Amino acid sequence: RVNEEQGEVLKTERQGEDAALEYERASADEVLARERQARRRALAALLALERDRTDETLRSERERADRAINSRDEFLAIVSHDLRNLLGGMAMSAASLLSVQGTEATRDQVVREAQRIQRYTGRMNRLVDDLLDVVSMEAGQLSLVRRREETAELLRETLEVFQPLATAKGVSLHSELKAGSLLARCDHERILQVLANVVGNAVKFTPAGGSIDILIEPVEREVQFSIIDTGKGIEPEQLDIVFERFWQVVKPARAGVGLGLYLSKCIVEAHRGKLWATSEHGKGSTFVFTLPAASDNDSATNCEPPIG
Ligand SMILES: Nc1ncnc2c1ncn2[C@@H]1O[C@H](COP(=O)(O)OP(=O)(O)OP(=O)(O)O)[C@@H](O)[C@H]1O
Ligand SMILES: [Mg+2]
């Protein structure tokens, strides 16, 4: 009897345990299911977010590619058109030189035609140099020779070229070096190329009666160059794209192919500097670039590997 009673107790206990176990398993299953569902929901949200992001990236990549293709096609058209114009001009000068041969042609006319040929060959040379620079830059093969450079000397060489051009156009050109001596660590020729383009643009886009200021000053551990003009300015939405290859705001008034600022930005960035523009449309533009300042312990010269 005792055994029977014990058996009953055991049975009831086991049933109780079984029920408890079943309940635990059921609630564990439920927790698991809930967790799994939450995880699935989170993953779905994440996937949607990822997909949106990928779509967005693909879309902007596609737009960039389209823009590059369009500007490349347009560029080829522009370059061939420019080259043909320059060649046409030279052919005309040559023809007129031939026609005056043996006549009483004045010496002035011969000089004029010869100068025209020189001007056109100069422009063709610059066009070809710019194209070759773009090719080497994009192949990561443009090397810099960085030295300690006196910025006053860079300024002097720039003014030597642009002062007469500005004066001839009726634009006043001033400069200010806000320190007795300011050394930058840079490639002399390449920075002259940047200055020539930015100052050249300022002269090109500032009408007679306007003015251009070139300011050089130390800013933290850099040397900052500002070129401020009172020209027609640039619209806010075009402030970034003027640095793109072949970009020109006003196509019909073209004088150049739109490579200058793109090359200048590549060169400044290869020096670990920055080049940017600010402008109030109608009131002029300011182009600013920075270069690392040179310290006294800098070695005089050092050749850098090609930039990428
Ligand atoms: N100082 C400025 N004022 C107004 N617009 C400017 C100025 N500088 C540049 N721009 C605009 O940015 C465009 C791109 O300049 P960028 O120097 O790259 O080309 P470009 O001068 O037209 O041709 P290139 O330099 O190849 O001879 C110019 O065509 C012009 O529309
Ligand atoms: Mg230019």
GROMACS .gro file of C-alpha atoms and ligand atoms in nm:
model
  340
    1ARG     CA    1   0.000   0.000   0.000
    2VAL     CA    2   0.280   0.224   0.099
    3ASN     CA    3   0.442   0.141  -0.233
    4GLU     CA    4   0.120   0.218  -0.414
    5GLU     CA    5   0.092   0.555  -0.243
    6GLN     CA    6   0.457   0.637  -0.321
    7GLY     CA    7   0.394   0.538  -0.681
    8GLU     CA    8   0.101   0.780  -0.699
    9VAL     CA    9   0.306   1.063  -0.551
   10LEU     CA   10   0.588   0.999  -0.795
   11LYS     CA   11   0.347   0.989  -1.084
   12THR     CA   12   0.184   1.318  -0.983
   13GLU     CA   13   0.526   1.476  -0.934
   14ARG     CA   14   0.641   1.358  -1.277
   15GLN     CA   15   0.325   1.489  -1.435
   16GLY     CA   16   0.383   1.822  -1.264
   17GLU     CA   17   0.743   1.830  -1.386
   18ASP     CA   18   0.638   1.733  -1.736
   19ALA     CA   19   0.379   2.011  -1.742
   20ALA     CA   20   0.635   2.262  -1.612
   21LEU     CA   21   0.886   2.146  -1.870
   22GLU     CA   22   0.631   2.170  -2.146
   23TYR     CA   23   0.536   2.518  -2.035
   24GLU     CA   24   0.899   2.626  -2.020
   25ARG     CA   25   0.965   2.478  -2.364
   26ALA     CA   26   0.656   2.650  -2.503
   27SER     CA   27   0.749   2.986  -2.358
   28ALA     CA   28   1.112   2.940  -2.471
   29ASP     CA   29   0.981   2.863  -2.819
   30GLU     CA   30   0.769   3.174  -2.804
   31VAL     CA   31   1.064   3.389  -2.691
   32LEU     CA   32   1.275   3.237  -2.966
   33ALA     CA   33   1.004   3.298  -3.224
   34ARG     CA   34   0.965   3.656  -3.106
   35GLU     CA   35   1.341   3.712  -3.117
   36ARG     CA   36   1.360   3.556  -3.461
   37GLN     CA   37   1.078   3.777  -3.583
   38ALA     CA   38   1.238   4.090  -3.438
   39ARG     CA   39   1.568   3.995  -3.597
   40ARG     CA   40   1.396   3.935  -3.931
   41ARG     CA   41   1.222   4.272  -3.907
   42ALA     CA   42   1.547   4.453  -3.819
   43LEU     CA   43   1.726   4.277  -4.103
   44ALA     CA   44   1.452   4.368  -4.348
   45ALA     CA   45   1.473   4.734  -4.243
   46LEU     CA   46   1.851   4.721  -4.271
   47LEU     CA   47   1.832   4.557  -4.613
   48ALA     CA   48   1.589   4.822  -4.734
   49LEU     CA   49   1.823   5.091  -4.603
   50GLU     CA   50   2.122   4.922  -4.773
   51ARG     CA   51   1.927   4.889  -5.096
   52ASP     CA   52   1.829   5.257  -5.085
   53ARG     CA   53   2.189   5.351  -5.021
   54THR     CA   54   2.317   5.130  -5.304
   55ASP     CA   55   2.051   5.269  -5.539
   56GLU     CA   56   2.153   5.622  -5.442
   57THR     CA   57   2.524   5.548  -5.496
   58LEU     CA   58   2.455   5.378  -5.829
   59ARG     CA   59   2.237   5.668  -5.938
   60SER     CA   60   2.496   5.934  -5.857
   61GLU     CA   61   2.777   5.721  -6.009
   62ARG     CA   62   2.568   5.687  -6.323
   63GLU     CA   63   2.505   6.061  -6.335
   64ARG     CA   64   2.877   6.129  -6.292
   65ALA     CA   65   2.963   5.881  -6.567
   66ASP     CA   66   2.704   6.035  -6.800
   67ARG     CA   67   2.837   6.381  -6.726
   68ALA     CA   68   3.195   6.267  -6.788
   69ILE     CA   69   3.102   6.108  -7.121
   70ASN     CA   70   2.908   6.416  -7.229
   71SER     CA   71   3.186   6.650  -7.129
   72ARG     CA   72   3.445   6.427  -7.299
   73ASP     CA   73   3.253   6.429  -7.627
   74GLU     CA   74   3.197   6.801  -7.599
   75PHE     CA   75   3.561   6.846  -7.511
   76LEU     CA   76   3.683   6.659  -7.819
   77ALA     CA   77   3.459   6.879  -8.030
   78ILE     CA   78   3.593   7.194  -7.859
   79VAL     CA   79   3.958   7.095  -7.882
   80SER     CA   80   3.940   6.999  -8.248
   81HIS     CA   81   3.748   7.317  -8.320
   82ASP     CA   82   4.009   7.529  -8.136
   83LEU     CA   83   4.300   7.355  -8.306
   84ARG     CA   84   4.139   7.398  -8.646
   85ASN     CA   85   4.072   7.770  -8.577
   86LEU     CA   86   4.433   7.828  -8.474
   87LEU     CA   87   4.564   7.637  -8.776
   88GLY     CA   88   4.326   7.834  -8.998
   89GLY     CA   89   4.460   8.161  -8.856
   90MET     CA   90   4.818   8.053  -8.918
   91ALA     CA   91   4.738   7.944  -9.273
   92MET     CA   92   4.582   8.285  -9.339
   93SER     CA   93   4.885   8.470  -9.205
   94ALA     CA   94   5.116   8.253  -9.415
   95ALA     CA   95   4.903   8.320  -9.725
   96SER     CA   96   4.910   8.693  -9.665
   97LEU     CA   97   5.289   8.682  -9.613
   98LEU     CA   98   5.322   8.503  -9.946
   99SER     CA   99   5.096   8.752 -10.121
  100VAL     CA  100   5.306   9.050 -10.012
  101GLN     CA  101   5.623   8.883 -10.139
  102GLY     CA  102   5.789   9.095 -10.403
  103THR     CA  103   5.542   9.381 -10.355
  104GLU     CA  104   5.590   9.708 -10.175
  105ALA     CA  105   5.441   9.555  -9.862
  106THR     CA  106   5.518   9.747  -9.552
  107ARG     CA  107   5.742   9.591  -9.294
  108ASP     CA  108   5.461   9.644  -9.040
  109GLN     CA  109   5.234   9.399  -9.213
  110VAL     CA  110   5.502   9.130  -9.215
  111VAL     CA  111   5.567   9.188  -8.845
  112ARG     CA  112   5.195   9.175  -8.768
  113GLU     CA  113   5.142   8.845  -8.945
  114ALA     CA  114   5.454   8.692  -8.792
  115GLN     CA  115   5.337   8.798  -8.445
  116ARG     CA  116   4.997   8.644  -8.511
  117ILE     CA  117   5.161   8.314  -8.603
  118GLN     CA  118   5.364   8.330  -8.281
  119ARG     CA  119   5.054   8.398  -8.072
  120TYR     CA  120   4.865   8.110  -8.228
  121THR     CA  121   5.152   7.864  -8.189
  122GLY     CA  122   5.175   7.975  -7.825
  123ARG     CA  123   4.809   7.894  -7.771
  124MET     CA  124   4.839   7.561  -7.948
  125ASN     CA  125   5.137   7.476  -7.730
  126ARG     CA  126   4.945   7.560  -7.415
  127LEU     CA  127   4.650   7.350  -7.527
  128VAL     CA  128   4.871   7.049  -7.598
  129ASP     CA  129   5.061   7.096  -7.267
  130ASP     CA  130   4.733   7.105  -7.072
  131LEU     CA  131   4.609   6.792  -7.249
  132LEU     CA  132   4.932   6.606  -7.173
  133ASP     CA  133   4.912   6.720  -6.809
  134VAL     CA  134   4.560   6.582  -6.778
  135VAL     CA  135   4.673   6.251  -6.925
  136SER     CA  136   4.975   6.216  -6.691
  137MET     CA  137   4.773   6.333  -6.393
  138GLU     CA  138   4.504   6.077  -6.455
  139ALA     CA  139   4.764   5.804  -6.507
  140GLY     CA  140   4.919   5.907  -6.172
  141GLN     CA  141   5.243   6.004  -6.341
  142LEU     CA  142   5.285   6.371  -6.259
  143SER     CA  143   5.583   6.415  -6.030
  144LEU     CA  144   5.657   6.721  -5.818
  145VAL     CA  145   5.993   6.866  -5.727
  146ARG     CA  146   5.929   7.034  -5.392
  147ARG     CA  147   6.166   7.299  -5.269
  148ARG     CA  148   6.157   7.579  -5.020
  149GLU     CA  149   6.019   7.862  -5.231
  150GLU     CA  150   6.009   8.230  -5.149
  151THR     CA  151   5.646   8.327  -5.224
  152ALA     CA  152   5.758   8.683  -5.307
  153GLU     CA  153   5.948   8.537  -5.604
  154LEU     CA  154   5.641   8.339  -5.724
  155LEU     CA  155   5.442   8.661  -5.698
  156ARG     CA  156   5.706   8.862  -5.885
  157GLU     CA  157   5.712   8.614  -6.176
  158THR     CA  158   5.331   8.610  -6.192
  159LEU     CA  159   5.304   8.991  -6.193
  160GLU     CA  160   5.570   9.013  -6.462
  161VAL     CA  161   5.336   8.827  -6.697
  162PHE     CA  162   4.997   8.957  -6.585
  163GLN     CA  163   5.059   9.321  -6.492
  164PRO     CA  164   5.095   9.428  -6.859
  165LEU     CA  165   4.790   9.221  -6.962
  166ALA     CA  166   4.574   9.372  -6.684
  167THR     CA  167   4.692   9.725  -6.765
  168ALA     CA  168   4.619   9.671  -7.135
  169LYS     CA  169   4.267   9.564  -7.042
  170GLY     CA  170   4.210   9.859  -6.807
  171VAL     CA  171   4.200   9.639  -6.497
  172SER     CA  172   4.409   9.738  -6.195
  173LEU     CA  173   4.615   9.463  -6.037
  174HIS     CA  174   4.744   9.497  -5.679
  175SER     CA  175   4.932   9.256  -5.460
  176GLU     CA  176   5.016   9.231  -5.093
  177LEU     CA  177   5.251   8.996  -4.913
  178LYS     CA  178   5.152   8.999  -4.546
  179ALA     CA  179   5.495   8.909  -4.410
  180GLY     CA  180   5.854   9.006  -4.480
  181SER     CA  181   5.940   8.662  -4.610
  182LEU     CA  182   5.705   8.371  -4.654
  183LEU     CA  183   5.839   8.030  -4.754
  184ALA     CA  184   5.621   7.758  -4.905
  185ARG     CA  185   5.717   7.401  -4.976
  186CYS     CA  186   5.622   7.351  -5.338
  187ASP     CA  187   5.711   7.280  -5.699
  188HIS     CA  188   5.803   7.621  -5.843
  189GLU     CA  189   5.687   7.561  -6.202
  190ARG     CA  190   5.365   7.387  -6.105
  191ILE     CA  191   5.262   7.663  -5.863
  192LEU     CA  192   5.341   7.926  -6.127
  193GLN     CA  193   5.105   7.727  -6.352
  194VAL     CA  194   4.830   7.746  -6.083
  195LEU     CA  195   4.887   8.120  -6.032
  196ALA     CA  196   4.889   8.178  -6.408
  197ASN     CA  197   4.555   8.009  -6.444
  198VAL     CA  198   4.379   8.168  -6.147
  199VAL     CA  199   4.520   8.518  -6.208
  200GLY     CA  200   4.470   8.469  -6.584
  201ASN     CA  201   4.103   8.380  -6.522
  202ALA     CA  202   4.062   8.689  -6.301
  203VAL     CA  203   4.201   8.910  -6.580
  204LYS     CA  204   3.990   8.728  -6.840
  205PHE     CA  205   3.662   8.755  -6.646
  206THR     CA  206   3.701   9.108  -6.507
  207PRO     CA  207   3.585   9.389  -6.735
  208ALA     CA  208   3.771   9.719  -6.782
  209GLY     CA  209   3.751   9.943  -6.478
  210GLY     CA  210   3.758   9.646  -6.239
  211SER     CA  211   4.036   9.540  -6.005
  212ILE     CA  212   4.222   9.230  -5.892
  213ASP     CA  213   4.397   9.182  -5.557
  214ILE     CA  214   4.649   8.910  -5.486
  215LEU     CA  215   4.701   8.849  -5.116
  216ILE     CA  216   4.958   8.615  -4.964
  217GLU     CA  217   4.948   8.548  -4.591
  218PRO     CA  218   5.043   8.285  -4.334
  219VAL     CA  219   4.744   8.091  -4.198
  220GLU     CA  220   4.831   7.838  -3.927
  221ARG     CA  221   5.102   7.614  -4.076
  222GLU     CA  222   5.017   7.703  -4.432
  223VAL     CA  223   5.064   7.985  -4.677
  224GLN     CA  224   4.737   8.112  -4.819
  225PHE     CA  225   4.702   8.278  -5.159
  226SER     CA  226   4.381   8.473  -5.232
  227ILE     CA  227   4.299   8.613  -5.574
  228ILE     CA  228   4.008   8.854  -5.545
  229ASP     CA  229   3.845   9.009  -5.850
  230THR     CA  230   3.555   9.244  -5.912
  231GLY     CA  231   3.440   9.057  -6.225
  232LYS     CA  232   3.104   8.906  -6.306
  233GLY     CA  233   3.130   8.642  -6.036
  234ILE     CA  234   3.006   8.282  -6.036
  235GLU     CA  235   2.659   8.155  -5.943
  236PRO     CA  236   2.652   7.961  -5.611
  237GLU     CA  237   2.552   7.630  -5.775
  238GLN     CA  238   2.850   7.657  -6.010
  239LEU     CA  239   3.114   7.722  -5.744
  240ASP     CA  240   3.211   7.355  -5.723
  241ILE     CA  241   3.167   7.250  -6.082
  242VAL     CA  242   3.401   7.514  -6.223
  243PHE     CA  243   3.676   7.280  -6.097
  244GLU     CA  244   3.550   6.992  -6.310
  245ARG     CA  245   3.730   6.902  -6.629
  246PHE     CA  246   3.632   7.103  -6.934
  247TRP     CA  247   3.369   7.299  -6.745
  248GLN     CA  248   3.294   7.653  -6.859
  249VAL     CA  249   3.009   7.863  -6.731
  250VAL     CA  250   2.950   8.060  -7.051
  251LYS     CA  251   3.018   7.841  -7.351
  252PRO     CA  252   2.976   8.098  -7.630
  253ALA     CA  253   3.222   8.342  -7.469
  254ARG     CA  254   3.478   8.065  -7.451
  255ALA     CA  255   3.846   8.156  -7.438
  256GLY     CA  256   4.022   7.836  -7.341
  257VAL     CA  257   3.892   7.484  -7.302
  258GLY     CA  258   3.806   7.467  -6.933
  259LEU     CA  259   4.105   7.268  -6.810
  260GLY     CA  260   4.281   7.538  -6.608
  261LEU     CA  261   4.097   7.508  -6.278
  262TYR     CA  262   4.080   7.128  -6.295
  263LEU     CA  263   4.458   7.108  -6.339
  264SER     CA  264   4.516   7.376  -6.074
  265LYS     CA  265   4.309   7.184  -5.819
  266CYS     CA  266   4.496   6.859  -5.897
  267ILE     CA  267   4.831   7.037  -5.854
  268VAL     CA  268   4.736   7.211  -5.527
  269GLU     CA  269   4.592   6.889  -5.381
  270ALA     CA  270   4.909   6.700  -5.480
  271HIS     CA  271   5.087   6.947  -5.248
  272ARG     CA  272   4.832   6.856  -4.976
  273GLY     CA  273   4.681   7.201  -5.008
  274LYS     CA  274   4.328   7.312  -5.094
  275LEU     CA  275   4.181   7.528  -5.369
  276TRP     CA  276   3.831   7.671  -5.348
  277ALA     CA  277   3.620   7.959  -5.469
  278THR     CA  278   3.368   8.196  -5.317
  279SER     CA  279   3.167   8.448  -5.508
  280GLU     CA  280   2.883   8.691  -5.490
  281HIS     CA  281   2.724   8.673  -5.831
  282GLY     CA  282   2.765   9.002  -6.012
  283LYS     CA  283   3.016   9.133  -5.760
  284GLY     CA  284   3.326   8.927  -5.830
  285SER     CA  285   3.497   8.603  -5.734
  286THR     CA  286   3.764   8.501  -5.487
  287PHE     CA  287   3.985   8.199  -5.550
  288VAL     CA  288   4.189   8.080  -5.253
  289PHE     CA  289   4.456   7.812  -5.231
  290THR     CA  290   4.685   7.693  -4.958
  291LEU     CA  291   5.030   7.535  -4.962
  292PRO     CA  292   5.227   7.388  -4.674
  293ALA     CA  293   5.463   7.646  -4.523
  294ALA     CA  294   5.831   7.550  -4.539
  295SER     CA  295   6.022   7.538  -4.214
  296ASP     CA  296   6.392   7.613  -4.169
  297ASN     CA  297   6.476   7.247  -4.107
  298ASP     CA  298   6.317   7.136  -4.434
  299SER     CA  299   6.577   6.998  -4.669
  300ALA     CA  300   6.625   7.225  -4.967
  301THR     CA  301   6.496   6.983  -5.233
  302ASN     CA  302   6.313   6.661  -5.243
  303CYS     CA  303   6.162   6.472  -5.533
  304GLU     CA  304   5.827   6.322  -5.458
  305PRO     CA  305   5.693   6.008  -5.616
  306PRO     CA  306   5.433   6.064  -5.887
  307ILE     CA  307   5.097   6.172  -5.753
  308GLY     CA  308   4.794   5.948  -5.790
  309LIG     N1  309   3.756   8.474  -6.181
  309LIG     C1  310   3.650   8.421  -6.243
  309LIG     N2  311   3.534   8.493  -6.257
  309LIG     C2  312   3.426   8.440  -6.318
  309LIG     N3  313   3.420   8.315  -6.370
  309LIG     C3  314   3.530   8.237  -6.359
  309LIG     C4  315   3.651   8.286  -6.295
  309LIG     N4  316   3.743   8.187  -6.300
  309LIG     C5  317   3.684   8.083  -6.364
  309LIG     N5  318   3.557   8.112  -6.400
  309LIG     C6  319   3.462   8.021  -6.469
  309LIG     O1  320   3.508   7.888  -6.457
  309LIG     C7  321   3.530   7.829  -6.585
  309LIG     C8  322   3.643   7.729  -6.579
  309LIG     O2  323   3.768   7.794  -6.561
  309LIG     P1  324   3.900   7.723  -6.619
  309LIG     O3  325   4.017   7.806  -6.583
  309LIG     O4  326   3.898   7.581  -6.576
  309LIG     O5  327   3.875   7.724  -6.777
  309LIG     P2  328   3.896   7.841  -6.884
  309LIG     O6  329   3.972   7.955  -6.824
  309LIG     O7  330   3.765   7.870  -6.943
  309LIG     O8  331   3.987   7.765  -6.992
  309LIG     P3  332   4.143   7.730  -6.978
  309LIG     O9  333   4.183   7.761  -6.838
  309LIG    O10  334   4.150   7.585  -7.010
  309LIG    O11  335   4.209   7.817  -7.077
  309LIG     C9  336   3.553   7.947  -6.678
  309LIG    O12  337   3.524   7.918  -6.812
  309LIG    C10  338   3.458   8.051  -6.619
  309LIG    O13  339   3.326   8.029  -6.665
  310MG      MG  340   4.150   7.928  -6.713
   0.00000   0.00000   0.00000
